[in-house]
Amino acid sequence: MAYTYEIVEFVPGRRLVMRTAEGPFPMETSYTFKPAANGSTRMTLRNRGTPAGFSRMFAPFMEAAMRRANRKDLAALKTRLERQGS
């Protein structure tokens, strides 16, 4: 799935919120960052969207595809960050 996002909120080190400018259906993605144990950071990711029209029919499939894409992207990010730390 390909989307074009616009950043609608950015608080360095704390929060990033993006909304789709183009894509299969309107969606908002937010990342929240909080300090965690041992100097690490806890990141919370939230996707919200409401498919309309033709997209509504495919919503269950898109939800599953989004979950897979998120897991894949976060695993790649984790690998990169851990490589930088070593």
mmCIF file of C-alpha atoms in Angstrom:
data_model
loop_
_atom_site.group_PDB
_atom_site.id
_atom_site.type_symbol
_atom_site.label_atom_id
_atom_site.label_comp_id
_atom_site.label_asym_id
_atom_site.label_seq_id
_atom_site.Cartn_x
_atom_site.Cartn_y
_atom_site.Cartn_z
ATOM 1 C CA MET A 1 0.000 0.000 0.000
ATOM 2 C CA ALA A 2 1.304 3.418 -0.883
ATOM 3 C CA TYR A 3 0.297 6.576 0.941
ATOM 4 C CA THR A 4 1.390 10.190 0.871
ATOM 5 C CA TYR A 5 1.329 11.751 4.319
ATOM 6 C CA GLU A 6 1.372 15.277 5.642
ATOM 7 C CA ILE A 7 2.807 15.949 9.091
ATOM 8 C CA VAL A 8 0.158 17.693 11.183
ATOM 9 C CA GLU A 9 1.862 17.650 14.590
ATOM 10 C CA PHE A 10 5.488 17.344 15.626
ATOM 11 C CA VAL A 11 6.866 17.670 19.136
ATOM 12 C CA PRO A 12 10.559 16.671 18.989
ATOM 13 C CA GLY A 13 11.292 13.614 21.107
ATOM 14 C CA ARG A 14 7.654 13.248 22.169
ATOM 15 C CA ARG A 15 5.075 13.014 19.370
ATOM 16 C CA LEU A 16 4.600 12.805 15.603
ATOM 17 C CA VAL A 17 1.179 12.790 13.912
ATOM 18 C CA MET A 18 0.662 12.334 10.174
ATOM 19 C CA ARG A 19 -2.476 12.231 8.009
ATOM 20 C CA THR A 20 -2.853 10.835 4.552
ATOM 21 C CA ALA A 21 -2.861 13.349 1.749
ATOM 22 C CA GLU A 22 -3.216 10.563 -0.835
ATOM 23 C CA GLY A 23 -3.932 6.851 -0.563
ATOM 24 C CA PRO A 24 -6.645 4.188 -0.569
ATOM 25 C CA PHE A 25 -8.580 5.780 2.319
ATOM 26 C CA PRO A 26 -8.143 8.593 4.871
ATOM 27 C CA MET A 27 -5.906 7.592 7.770
ATOM 28 C CA GLU A 28 -4.038 9.168 10.661
ATOM 29 C CA THR A 29 -0.857 7.685 12.108
ATOM 30 C CA SER A 30 0.588 8.836 15.417
ATOM 31 C CA TYR A 31 3.837 7.964 17.165
ATOM 32 C CA THR A 32 4.315 8.761 20.837
ATOM 33 C CA PHE A 33 7.727 8.456 22.502
ATOM 34 C CA LYS A 34 8.280 8.117 26.254
ATOM 35 C CA PRO A 35 11.359 7.373 28.368
ATOM 36 C CA ALA A 36 11.594 3.769 29.552
ATOM 37 C CA ALA A 37 13.940 1.745 31.752
ATOM 38 C CA ASN A 38 17.710 1.697 31.196
ATOM 39 C CA GLY A 39 17.722 4.797 29.018
ATOM 40 C CA SER A 40 15.560 3.199 26.352
ATOM 41 C CA THR A 41 12.488 4.701 24.706
ATOM 42 C CA ARG A 42 8.991 3.290 24.441
ATOM 43 C CA MET A 43 7.307 4.086 21.133
ATOM 44 C CA THR A 44 3.552 3.733 20.737
ATOM 45 C CA LEU A 45 2.131 3.552 17.223
ATOM 46 C CA ARG A 46 -1.524 4.142 16.453
ATOM 47 C CA ASN A 47 -3.257 4.024 13.083
ATOM 48 C CA ARG A 48 -6.808 5.274 12.716
ATOM 49 C CA GLY A 49 -8.845 5.374 9.560
ATOM 50 C CA THR A 50 -12.382 5.252 8.272
ATOM 51 C CA PRO A 51 -12.755 3.748 4.832
ATOM 52 C CA ALA A 52 -15.583 5.165 2.747
ATOM 53 C CA GLY A 53 -17.280 4.195 -0.476
ATOM 54 C CA PHE A 54 -15.610 1.434 -2.440
ATOM 55 C CA SER A 55 -12.758 1.142 0.093
ATOM 56 C CA ARG A 56 -15.191 0.082 2.825
ATOM 57 C CA MET A 57 -15.637 -3.299 1.167
ATOM 58 C CA PHE A 58 -11.917 -4.008 1.432
ATOM 59 C CA ALA A 59 -11.423 -2.660 4.965
ATOM 60 C CA PRO A 60 -10.877 -6.058 6.670
ATOM 61 C CA PHE A 61 -8.199 -6.985 4.135
ATOM 62 C CA MET A 62 -6.546 -3.585 4.356
ATOM 63 C CA GLU A 63 -6.451 -3.792 8.138
ATOM 64 C CA ALA A 64 -4.578 -7.093 7.973
ATOM 65 C CA ALA A 65 -2.210 -5.726 5.309
ATOM 66 C CA MET A 66 -1.531 -2.625 7.431
ATOM 67 C CA ARG A 67 -0.713 -4.760 10.464
ATOM 68 C CA ARG A 68 1.746 -6.851 8.439
ATOM 69 C CA ALA A 69 3.344 -3.735 6.938
ATOM 70 C CA ASN A 70 3.661 -2.122 10.403
ATOM 71 C CA ARG A 71 5.297 -5.246 11.860
ATOM 72 C CA LYS A 72 7.726 -5.424 8.943
ATOM 73 C CA ASP A 73 8.597 -1.712 9.125
ATOM 74 C CA LEU A 74 9.075 -1.789 12.902
ATOM 75 C CA ALA A 75 11.283 -4.895 12.698
ATOM 76 C CA ALA A 76 13.462 -3.150 10.092
ATOM 77 C CA LEU A 77 13.655 -0.029 12.274
ATOM 78 C CA LYS A 78 14.598 -2.123 15.322
ATOM 79 C CA THR A 79 17.377 -3.835 13.363
ATOM 80 C CA ARG A 80 18.791 -0.514 12.174
ATOM 81 C CA LEU A 81 18.677 1.066 15.610
ATOM 82 C CA GLU A 82 20.318 -1.944 17.249
ATOM 83 C CA ARG A 83 23.107 -1.921 14.626
ATOM 84 C CA GLN A 84 23.788 1.743 15.386
ATOM 85 C CA GLY A 85 23.987 1.005 19.107
ATOM 86 C CA SER A 86 26.630 -1.699 18.781
#
